PDB file of C-alpha atoms in Angstrom:
ATOM      1  CA  MET A   1       0.000   0.000   0.000  1.00  0.00           C
ATOM      2  CA  SER A   2       1.559   3.293  -1.084  1.00  0.00           C
ATOM      3  CA  ARG A   3       1.406   5.982   1.569  1.00  0.00           C
ATOM      4  CA  ILE A   4      -0.128   9.386   0.883  1.00  0.00           C
ATOM      5  CA  PRO A   5       1.843  12.284   2.435  1.00  0.00           C
ATOM      6  CA  ALA A   6       0.300  13.635   5.628  1.00  0.00           C
ATOM      7  CA  ARG A   7      -0.218  17.144   4.254  1.00  0.00           C
ATOM      8  CA  ASP A   8      -2.030  15.736   1.215  1.00  0.00           C
ATOM      9  CA  LYS A   9      -4.288  13.741   3.518  1.00  0.00           C
ATOM     10  CA  VAL A  10      -5.249  16.849   5.462  1.00  0.00           C
ATOM     11  CA  GLU A  11      -6.063  18.750   2.277  1.00  0.00           C
ATOM     12  CA  THR A  12      -8.058  15.786   1.004  1.00  0.00           C
ATOM     13  CA  PHE A  13     -10.004  15.687   4.256  1.00  0.00           C
ATOM     14  CA  ARG A  14     -10.747  19.419   4.124  1.00  0.00           C
ATOM     15  CA  ALA A  15     -11.869  19.156   0.519  1.00  0.00           C
ATOM     16  CA  LEU A  16     -14.330  16.400   1.405  1.00  0.00           C
ATOM     17  CA  HIS A  17     -16.264  18.941   3.511  1.00  0.00           C
ATOM     18  CA  ARG A  18     -16.595  21.489   0.724  1.00  0.00           C
ATOM     19  CA  GLY A  19     -19.434  21.749  -1.752  1.00  0.00           C
ATOM     20  CA  ARG A  20     -21.672  19.177  -0.092  1.00  0.00           C
ATOM     21  CA  VAL A  21     -25.216  19.378  -1.445  1.00  0.00           C
ATOM     22  CA  PRO A  22     -28.331  18.662   0.672  1.00  0.00           C
ATOM     23  CA  GLY A  23     -28.824  14.934   1.029  1.00  0.00           C
ATOM     24  CA  ASP A  24     -25.182  14.117   0.304  1.00  0.00           C
ATOM     25  CA  PRO A  25     -23.247  14.553   3.551  1.00  0.00           C
ATOM     26  CA  LEU A  26     -19.746  13.255   4.145  1.00  0.00           C
ATOM     27  CA  VAL A  27     -20.294   9.921   5.904  1.00  0.00           C
ATOM     28  CA  LEU A  28     -17.477   9.044   8.320  1.00  0.00           C
ATOM     29  CA  PRO A  29     -17.626   5.552   9.882  1.00  0.00           C
ATOM     30  CA  GLY A  30     -15.924   5.222  13.244  1.00  0.00           C
ATOM     31  CA  PRO A  31     -13.245   2.498  13.457  1.00  0.00           C
ATOM     32  CA  TRP A  32     -12.281   1.261  16.904  1.00  0.00           C
ATOM     33  CA  ASP A  33      -9.204  -0.728  15.846  1.00  0.00           C
ATOM     34  CA  ALA A  34      -7.038  -1.443  12.819  1.00  0.00           C
ATOM     35  CA  ALA A  35      -9.211  -4.320  11.584  1.00  0.00           C
ATOM     36  CA  SER A  36     -12.422  -2.281  11.563  1.00  0.00           C
ATOM     37  CA  ALA A  37     -10.589   0.611   9.886  1.00  0.00           C
ATOM     38  CA  ARG A  38      -9.510  -1.676   7.067  1.00  0.00           C
ATOM     39  CA  VAL A  39     -13.082  -2.922   6.623  1.00  0.00           C
ATOM     40  CA  PHE A  40     -14.419   0.629   6.285  1.00  0.00           C
ATOM     41  CA  ALA A  41     -11.637   1.704   3.931  1.00  0.00           C
ATOM     42  CA  ALA A  42     -12.146  -1.378   1.767  1.00  0.00           C
ATOM     43  CA  ALA A  43     -15.853  -0.535   1.594  1.00  0.00           C
ATOM     44  CA  GLY A  44     -14.908   2.676  -0.163  1.00  0.00           C
ATOM     45  CA  PHE A  45     -15.324   5.346   2.507  1.00  0.00           C
ATOM     46  CA  PRO A  46     -12.961   8.234   1.683  1.00  0.00           C
ATOM     47  CA  ALA A  47     -12.171   9.079   5.316  1.00  0.00           C
ATOM     48  CA  LEU A  48     -12.784   7.814   8.853  1.00  0.00           C
ATOM     49  CA  ALA A  49     -13.383   9.324  12.296  1.00  0.00           C
ATOM     50  CA  THR A  50     -12.547   7.368  15.430  1.00  0.00           C
ATOM     51  CA  PRO A  51     -15.070   7.360  18.308  1.00  0.00           C
ATOM     52  CA  SER A  52     -13.489   7.697  21.751  1.00  0.00           C
ATOM     53  CA  ALA A  53     -16.172   5.521  23.358  1.00  0.00           C
ATOM     54  CA  GLY A  54     -15.741   2.797  20.737  1.00  0.00           C
ATOM     55  CA  VAL A  55     -11.969   2.799  21.119  1.00  0.00           C
ATOM     56  CA  ALA A  56     -12.369   2.739  24.902  1.00  0.00           C
ATOM     57  CA  ALA A  57     -14.589  -0.348  24.669  1.00  0.00           C
ATOM     58  CA  ALA A  58     -12.092  -2.086  22.395  1.00  0.00           C
ATOM     59  CA  LEU A  59      -9.335  -1.360  24.916  1.00  0.00           C
ATOM     60  CA  GLY A  60     -11.383  -2.534  27.880  1.00  0.00           C
ATOM     61  CA  TYR A  61     -12.205   0.854  29.406  1.00  0.00           C
ATOM     62  CA  GLU A  62     -15.383   2.699  30.220  1.00  0.00           C
ATOM     63  CA  ASP A  63     -16.142   5.720  28.072  1.00  0.00           C
ATOM     64  CA  GLY A  64     -13.973   8.606  29.239  1.00  0.00           C
ATOM     65  CA  ALA A  65     -11.556   6.427  31.208  1.00  0.00           C
ATOM     66  CA  THR A  66      -8.970   5.654  28.511  1.00  0.00           C
ATOM     67  CA  PRO A  67      -5.467   6.880  29.431  1.00  0.00           C
ATOM     68  CA  ALA A  68      -4.154   9.389  26.907  1.00  0.00           C
ATOM     69  CA  ASP A  69      -1.169   7.232  25.942  1.00  0.00           C
ATOM     70  CA  GLU A  70      -3.405   4.298  25.092  1.00  0.00           C
ATOM     71  CA  MET A  71      -5.822   6.443  23.082  1.00  0.00           C
ATOM     72  CA  PHE A  72      -3.058   7.974  20.973  1.00  0.00           C
ATOM     73  CA  ALA A  73      -1.491   4.527  20.474  1.00  0.00           C
ATOM     74  CA  ALA A  74      -4.847   3.164  19.295  1.00  0.00           C
ATOM     75  CA  VAL A  75      -5.256   6.054  16.879  1.00  0.00           C
ATOM     76  CA  ALA A  76      -1.731   5.419  15.539  1.00  0.00           C
ATOM     77  CA  ARG A  77      -2.546   1.748  14.895  1.00  0.00           C
ATOM     78  CA  ILE A  78      -5.654   2.784  12.975  1.00  0.00           C
ATOM     79  CA  THR A  79      -3.883   5.386  10.845  1.00  0.00           C
ATOM     80  CA  ARG A  80      -1.091   2.933  10.021  1.00  0.00           C
ATOM     81  CA  ALA A  81      -3.612   0.348   8.857  1.00  0.00           C
ATOM     82  CA  VAL A  82      -5.277   2.473   6.166  1.00  0.00           C
ATOM     83  CA  ASP A  83      -4.315   5.100   3.632  1.00  0.00           C
ATOM     84  CA  VAL A  84      -7.442   7.241   3.932  1.00  0.00           C
ATOM     85  CA  PRO A  85      -7.528  10.315   6.212  1.00  0.00           C
ATOM     86  CA  VAL A  86      -8.435   9.590   9.840  1.00  0.00           C
ATOM     87  CA  SER A  87      -9.779  12.131  12.324  1.00  0.00           C
ATOM     88  CA  ALA A  88      -9.469  11.268  16.006  1.00  0.00           C
ATOM     89  CA  ASP A  89     -11.871  11.834  18.878  1.00  0.00           C
ATOM     90  CA  VAL A  90      -9.623  12.839  21.752  1.00  0.00           C
ATOM     91  CA  GLU A  91     -12.383  13.744  24.212  1.00  0.00           C
ATOM     92  CA  GLY A  92     -11.484  16.977  26.018  1.00  0.00           C
ATOM     93  CA  GLY A  93      -7.790  16.825  25.156  1.00  0.00           C
ATOM     94  CA  TYR A  94      -6.625  14.895  28.259  1.00  0.00           C
ATOM     95  CA  GLY A  95      -5.446  18.027  30.015  1.00  0.00           C
ATOM     96  CA  LEU A  96      -2.677  18.588  27.468  1.00  0.00           C
ATOM     97  CA  ASP A  97      -1.769  22.085  26.429  1.00  0.00           C
ATOM     98  CA  PRO A  98      -2.610  22.894  22.777  1.00  0.00           C
ATOM     99  CA  LYS A  99       0.951  22.499  21.500  1.00  0.00           C
ATOM    100  CA  GLU A 100       1.446  19.054  23.032  1.00  0.00           C
ATOM    101  CA  LEU A 101      -2.024  17.929  22.001  1.00  0.00           C
ATOM    102  CA  VAL A 102      -1.341  18.899  18.391  1.00  0.00           C
ATOM    103  CA  GLU A 103       2.063  17.217  18.437  1.00  0.00           C
ATOM    104  CA  ARG A 104       0.605  13.965  19.725  1.00  0.00           C
ATOM    105  CA  LEU A 105      -2.214  13.990  17.180  1.00  0.00           C
ATOM    106  CA  LEU A 106       0.247  14.542  14.347  1.00  0.00           C
ATOM    107  CA  GLU A 107       2.571  11.838  15.686  1.00  0.00           C
ATOM    108  CA  ALA A 108      -0.391   9.449  15.686  1.00  0.00           C
ATOM    109  CA  GLY A 109      -1.081  10.262  12.041  1.00  0.00           C
ATOM    110  CA  ALA A 110      -4.432  11.990  12.552  1.00  0.00           C
ATOM    111  CA  VAL A 111      -5.631  14.662  10.121  1.00  0.00           C
ATOM    112  CA  GLY A 112      -8.213  16.097  12.512  1.00  0.00           C
ATOM    113  CA  CYS A 113      -9.702  15.890  15.967  1.00  0.00           C
ATOM    114  CA  ASN A 114     -12.937  16.099  17.939  1.00  0.00           C
ATOM    115  CA  LEU A 115     -12.757  18.189  21.103  1.00  0.00           C
ATOM    116  CA  GLU A 116     -15.595  18.230  23.647  1.00  0.00           C
ATOM    117  CA  ASP A 117     -16.852  21.355  25.404  1.00  0.00           C
ATOM    118  CA  SER A 118     -17.916  19.584  28.582  1.00  0.00           C
ATOM    119  CA  ALA A 119     -16.124  17.833  31.427  1.00  0.00           C
ATOM    120  CA  GLY A 120     -17.634  15.519  34.011  1.00  0.00           C
ATOM    121  CA  GLY A 121     -21.078  16.056  32.532  1.00  0.00           C
ATOM    122  CA  VAL A 122     -20.894  19.849  32.889  1.00  0.00           C
ATOM    123  CA  LEU A 123     -20.493  22.379  30.084  1.00  0.00           C
ATOM    124  CA  LYS A 124     -17.194  24.241  30.120  1.00  0.00           C
ATOM    125  CA  ASP A 125     -17.064  28.018  30.161  1.00  0.00           C
ATOM    126  CA  ARG A 126     -17.681  28.998  26.544  1.00  0.00           C
ATOM    127  CA  HIS A 127     -15.028  31.694  26.412  1.00  0.00           C
ATOM    128  CA  GLU A 128     -12.339  29.584  28.075  1.00  0.00           C
ATOM    129  CA  HIS A 129     -13.030  26.690  25.718  1.00  0.00           C
ATOM    130  CA  ALA A 130     -12.899  29.029  22.732  1.00  0.00           C
ATOM    131  CA  GLU A 131      -9.459  30.181  23.912  1.00  0.00           C
ATOM    132  CA  PHE A 132      -8.350  26.555  24.128  1.00  0.00           C
ATOM    133  CA  LEU A 133      -9.588  25.888  20.590  1.00  0.00           C
ATOM    134  CA  ALA A 134      -7.814  29.011  19.365  1.00  0.00           C
ATOM    135  CA  GLY A 135      -4.623  27.662  20.912  1.00  0.00           C
ATOM    136  CA  VAL A 136      -5.086  24.333  19.153  1.00  0.00           C
ATOM    137  CA  ARG A 137      -5.714  26.090  15.850  1.00  0.00           C
ATOM    138  CA  ALA A 138      -2.620  28.270  16.293  1.00  0.00           C
ATOM    139  CA  ALA A 139      -0.442  25.271  17.133  1.00  0.00           C
ATOM    140  CA  ALA A 140      -1.849  23.170  14.307  1.00  0.00           C
ATOM    141  CA  ALA A 141      -2.026  25.892  11.635  1.00  0.00           C
ATOM    142  CA  ASP A 142      -3.423  24.051   8.629  1.00  0.00           C
ATOM    143  CA  ARG A 143      -2.184  20.612   9.702  1.00  0.00           C
ATOM    144  CA  LEU A 144      -5.352  19.524  11.537  1.00  0.00           C
ATOM    145  CA  PHE A 145      -9.089  19.829  10.901  1.00  0.00           C
ATOM    146  CA  VAL A 146     -10.676  20.824  14.217  1.00  0.00           C
ATOM    147  CA  ASN A 147     -14.212  19.583  14.932  1.00  0.00           C
ATOM    148  CA  ALA A 148     -15.595  21.377  18.001  1.00  0.00           C
ATOM    149  CA  ARG A 149     -18.224  19.336  19.818  1.00  0.00           C
ATOM    150  CA  VAL A 150     -21.110  21.303  21.320  1.00  0.00           C
ATOM    151  CA  ASP A 151     -22.629  19.404  24.251  1.00  0.00           C
ATOM    152  CA  VAL A 152     -25.726  21.551  24.884  1.00  0.00           C
ATOM    153  CA  PHE A 153     -28.040  18.669  23.919  1.00  0.00           C
ATOM    154  CA  LEU A 154     -26.013  16.117  25.894  1.00  0.00           C
ATOM    155  CA  HIS A 155     -25.173  17.916  29.117  1.00  0.00           C
ATOM    156  CA  GLY A 156     -26.894  21.298  28.790  1.00  0.00           C
ATOM    157  CA  ASP A 157     -30.464  22.530  28.637  1.00  0.00           C
ATOM    158  CA  GLY A 158     -31.017  21.593  24.984  1.00  0.00           C
ATOM    159  CA  ASP A 159     -31.623  25.184  23.906  1.00  0.00           C
ATOM    160  CA  PRO A 160     -30.769  25.496  20.173  1.00  0.00           C
ATOM    161  CA  GLU A 161     -29.950  29.188  20.565  1.00  0.00           C
ATOM    162  CA  ARG A 162     -27.411  28.323  23.257  1.00  0.00           C
ATOM    163  CA  ALA A 163     -25.890  25.735  20.925  1.00  0.00           C
ATOM    164  CA  ILE A 164     -25.669  28.325  18.138  1.00  0.00           C
ATOM    165  CA  GLU A 165     -24.054  30.810  20.520  1.00  0.00           C
ATOM    166  CA  ARG A 166     -21.399  28.337  21.612  1.00  0.00           C
ATOM    167  CA  ALA A 167     -20.811  27.211  18.033  1.00  0.00           C
ATOM    168  CA  ALA A 168     -20.270  30.809  16.915  1.00  0.00           C
ATOM    169  CA  SER A 169     -17.590  31.259  19.574  1.00  0.00           C
ATOM    170  CA  TYR A 170     -15.802  28.114  18.441  1.00  0.00           C
ATOM    171  CA  VAL A 171     -15.946  29.013  14.757  1.00  0.00           C
ATOM    172  CA  ALA A 172     -14.567  32.468  15.603  1.00  0.00           C
ATOM    173  CA  ALA A 173     -11.750  30.705  17.486  1.00  0.00           C
ATOM    174  CA  GLY A 174     -10.812  28.770  14.351  1.00  0.00           C
ATOM    175  CA  ALA A 175     -12.818  25.542  14.518  1.00  0.00           C
ATOM    176  CA  ASP A 176     -13.299  24.038  11.067  1.00  0.00           C
ATOM    177  CA  CYS A 177     -16.562  22.281  11.947  1.00  0.00           C
ATOM    178  CA  VAL A 178     -18.998  22.134  14.867  1.00  0.00           C
ATOM    179  CA  TYR A 179     -20.720  19.059  16.237  1.00  0.00           C
ATOM    180  CA  PRO A 180     -23.894  19.611  18.288  1.00  0.00           C
ATOM    181  CA  ILE A 181     -24.007  16.006  19.440  1.00  0.00           C
ATOM    182  CA  LEU A 182     -27.475  14.495  19.989  1.00  0.00           C
ATOM    183  CA  ALA A 183     -29.223  17.528  18.498  1.00  0.00           C
ATOM    184  CA  PRO A 184     -32.762  16.392  17.563  1.00  0.00           C
ATOM    185  CA  ALA A 185     -33.238  16.002  13.828  1.00  0.00           C
ATOM    186  CA  ALA A 186     -36.038  18.550  13.873  1.00  0.00           C
ATOM    187  CA  VAL A 187     -33.621  21.179  15.186  1.00  0.00           C
ATOM    188  CA  LEU A 188     -30.946  20.668  12.510  1.00  0.00           C
ATOM    189  CA  PRO A 189     -32.444  23.196  10.026  1.00  0.00           C
ATOM    190  CA  LEU A 190     -32.379  25.867  12.744  1.00  0.00           C
ATOM    191  CA  LEU A 191     -28.797  25.003  13.643  1.00  0.00           C
ATOM    192  CA  ARG A 192     -27.807  25.003   9.968  1.00  0.00           C
ATOM    193  CA  ALA A 193     -29.271  28.471   9.531  1.00  0.00           C
ATOM    194  CA  GLY A 194     -27.458  29.844  12.572  1.00  0.00           C
ATOM    195  CA  ILE A 195     -24.045  28.183  12.277  1.00  0.00           C
ATOM    196  CA  GLN A 196     -21.341  29.101   9.799  1.00  0.00           C
ATOM    197  CA  GLY A 197     -19.286  26.398   8.157  1.00  0.00           C
ATOM    198  CA  PRO A 198     -19.564  22.603   8.227  1.00  0.00           C
ATOM    199  CA  LEU A 199     -22.034  20.977  10.624  1.00  0.00           C
ATOM    200  CA  ASN A 200     -21.541  17.445  12.021  1.00  0.00           C
ATOM    201  CA  ALA A 201     -24.599  15.370  12.950  1.00  0.00           C
ATOM    202  CA  LEU A 202     -24.790  12.085  14.849  1.00  0.00           C
ATOM    203  CA  ALA A 203     -26.571   9.183  13.145  1.00  0.00           C
ATOM    204  CA  LEU A 204     -28.168   6.685  15.499  1.00  0.00           C
ATOM    205  CA  LEU A 205     -28.245   3.025  14.532  1.00  0.00           C
ATOM    206  CA  ASP A 206     -31.359   2.080  16.492  1.00  0.00           C
ATOM    207  CA  GLY A 207     -33.562   2.034  13.415  1.00  0.00           C
ATOM    208  CA  ASP A 208     -35.626   4.998  14.545  1.00  0.00           C
ATOM    209  CA  GLY A 209     -33.330   7.890  13.639  1.00  0.00           C
ATOM    210  CA  PRO A 210     -32.934   9.549  10.240  1.00  0.00           C
ATOM    211  CA  SER A 211     -30.523   8.042   7.731  1.00  0.00           C
ATOM    212  CA  PRO A 212     -27.275   9.839   6.934  1.00  0.00           C
ATOM    213  CA  ALA A 213     -28.809  11.098   3.689  1.00  0.00           C
ATOM    214  CA  ALA A 214     -31.832  12.410   5.578  1.00  0.00           C
ATOM    215  CA  LEU A 215     -29.567  14.169   8.077  1.00  0.00           C
ATOM    216  CA  GLY A 216     -27.785  15.728   5.128  1.00  0.00           C
ATOM    217  CA  GLY A 217     -31.104  16.944   3.798  1.00  0.00           C
ATOM    218  CA  LEU A 218     -31.771  18.609   7.151  1.00  0.00           C
ATOM    219  CA  GLY A 219     -28.495  20.498   7.043  1.00  0.00           C
ATOM    220  CA  ALA A 220     -25.674  18.186   8.122  1.00  0.00           C
ATOM    221  CA  THR A 221     -22.419  18.579   6.204  1.00  0.00           C
ATOM    222  CA  ARG A 222     -21.036  15.392   7.638  1.00  0.00           C
ATOM    223  CA  VAL A 223     -22.370  12.440   9.615  1.00  0.00           C
ATOM    224  CA  THR A 224     -20.655  10.334  12.256  1.00  0.00           C
ATOM    225  CA  PHE A 225     -21.902   7.427  14.366  1.00  0.00           C
ATOM    226  CA  GLY A 226     -20.226   7.717  17.752  1.00  0.00           C
ATOM    227  CA  PRO A 227     -19.681   4.249  19.212  1.00  0.00           C
ATOM    228  CA  GLY A 228     -22.743   2.885  17.397  1.00  0.00           C
ATOM    229  CA  LEU A 229     -20.861   0.771  14.876  1.00  0.00           C
ATOM    230  CA  GLN A 230     -18.595  -0.767  17.506  1.00  0.00           C
ATOM    231  CA  ARG A 231     -21.611  -1.606  19.656  1.00  0.00           C
ATOM    232  CA  ARG A 232     -23.450  -3.163  16.735  1.00  0.00           C
ATOM    233  CA  ALA A 233     -20.384  -5.252  15.889  1.00  0.00           C
ATOM    234  CA  ALA A 234     -20.129  -6.371  19.534  1.00  0.00           C
ATOM    235  CA  ALA A 235     -23.809  -7.351  19.492  1.00  0.00           C
ATOM    236  CA  ALA A 236     -23.277  -9.418  16.342  1.00  0.00           C
ATOM    237  CA  LEU A 237     -20.272 -11.133  17.894  1.00  0.00           C
ATOM    238  CA  ARG A 238     -22.334 -11.839  21.017  1.00  0.00           C
ATOM    239  CA  GLU A 239     -24.921 -13.635  18.876  1.00  0.00           C
ATOM    240  CA  ILE A 240     -22.185 -15.665  17.197  1.00  0.00           C
ATOM    241  CA  ALA A 241     -20.704 -16.565  20.588  1.00  0.00           C
ATOM    242  CA  GLU A 242     -24.073 -17.671  21.940  1.00  0.00           C
ATOM    243  CA  GLY A 243     -24.557 -19.848  18.869  1.00  0.00           C
ATOM    244  CA  LEU A 244     -21.333 -21.700  19.536  1.00  0.00           C
ATOM    245  CA  THR A 245     -22.870 -23.416  22.552  1.00  0.00           C
ATOM    246  CA  ARG A 246     -26.037 -24.620  20.868  1.00  0.00           C
TER     247      ARG A 246
END
């Protein structure tokens, strides 16, 4: 497998977010290890986005409990296994300063990152988090695509206007994309109208939520799945395991 230079991968990843038309979002499956990454790449997906909760489960940790060293090592194994761009969910940044965080992401081969704006189930101060994102952007320059997660619908009051307000601060700080995780589908058009730049939506795999294409029609630029794919794979393996004893 010939390797694409890191800078070319970043530019490829950025370009994938541009010019998306309604109903055709960038769909980014979430690999939790090298094997799953190779499956998604072989299926033709042009880029991938690791889920921190899925990687945690694969490593034997609860969501949010993965040591930073193990998370970056897992991301590095995934990026080495495929030649498509890989963005990494690194939770809140593990307490690293922006420069070190960027260095570790680049060392792991990531072209982008997700960064949460909550800690311990509580929203961070919007202005302080914007300063942190600005620091990451300054340290990364154009070497990383920064996806700023907005946790208003997860840990806040679910007010769309509050989500738009926080998103605006993050975009002004240099975020390339914002991710109002768990925003109801019905609210996506309002968020799309109020947020500049790419918008990330979460697709649920419970059969009741909108499809990725439908989320794109509602305003999503890109669609990710959180740990949903890892959990579905674990459920399938559980069924196989149970069948071995019959």
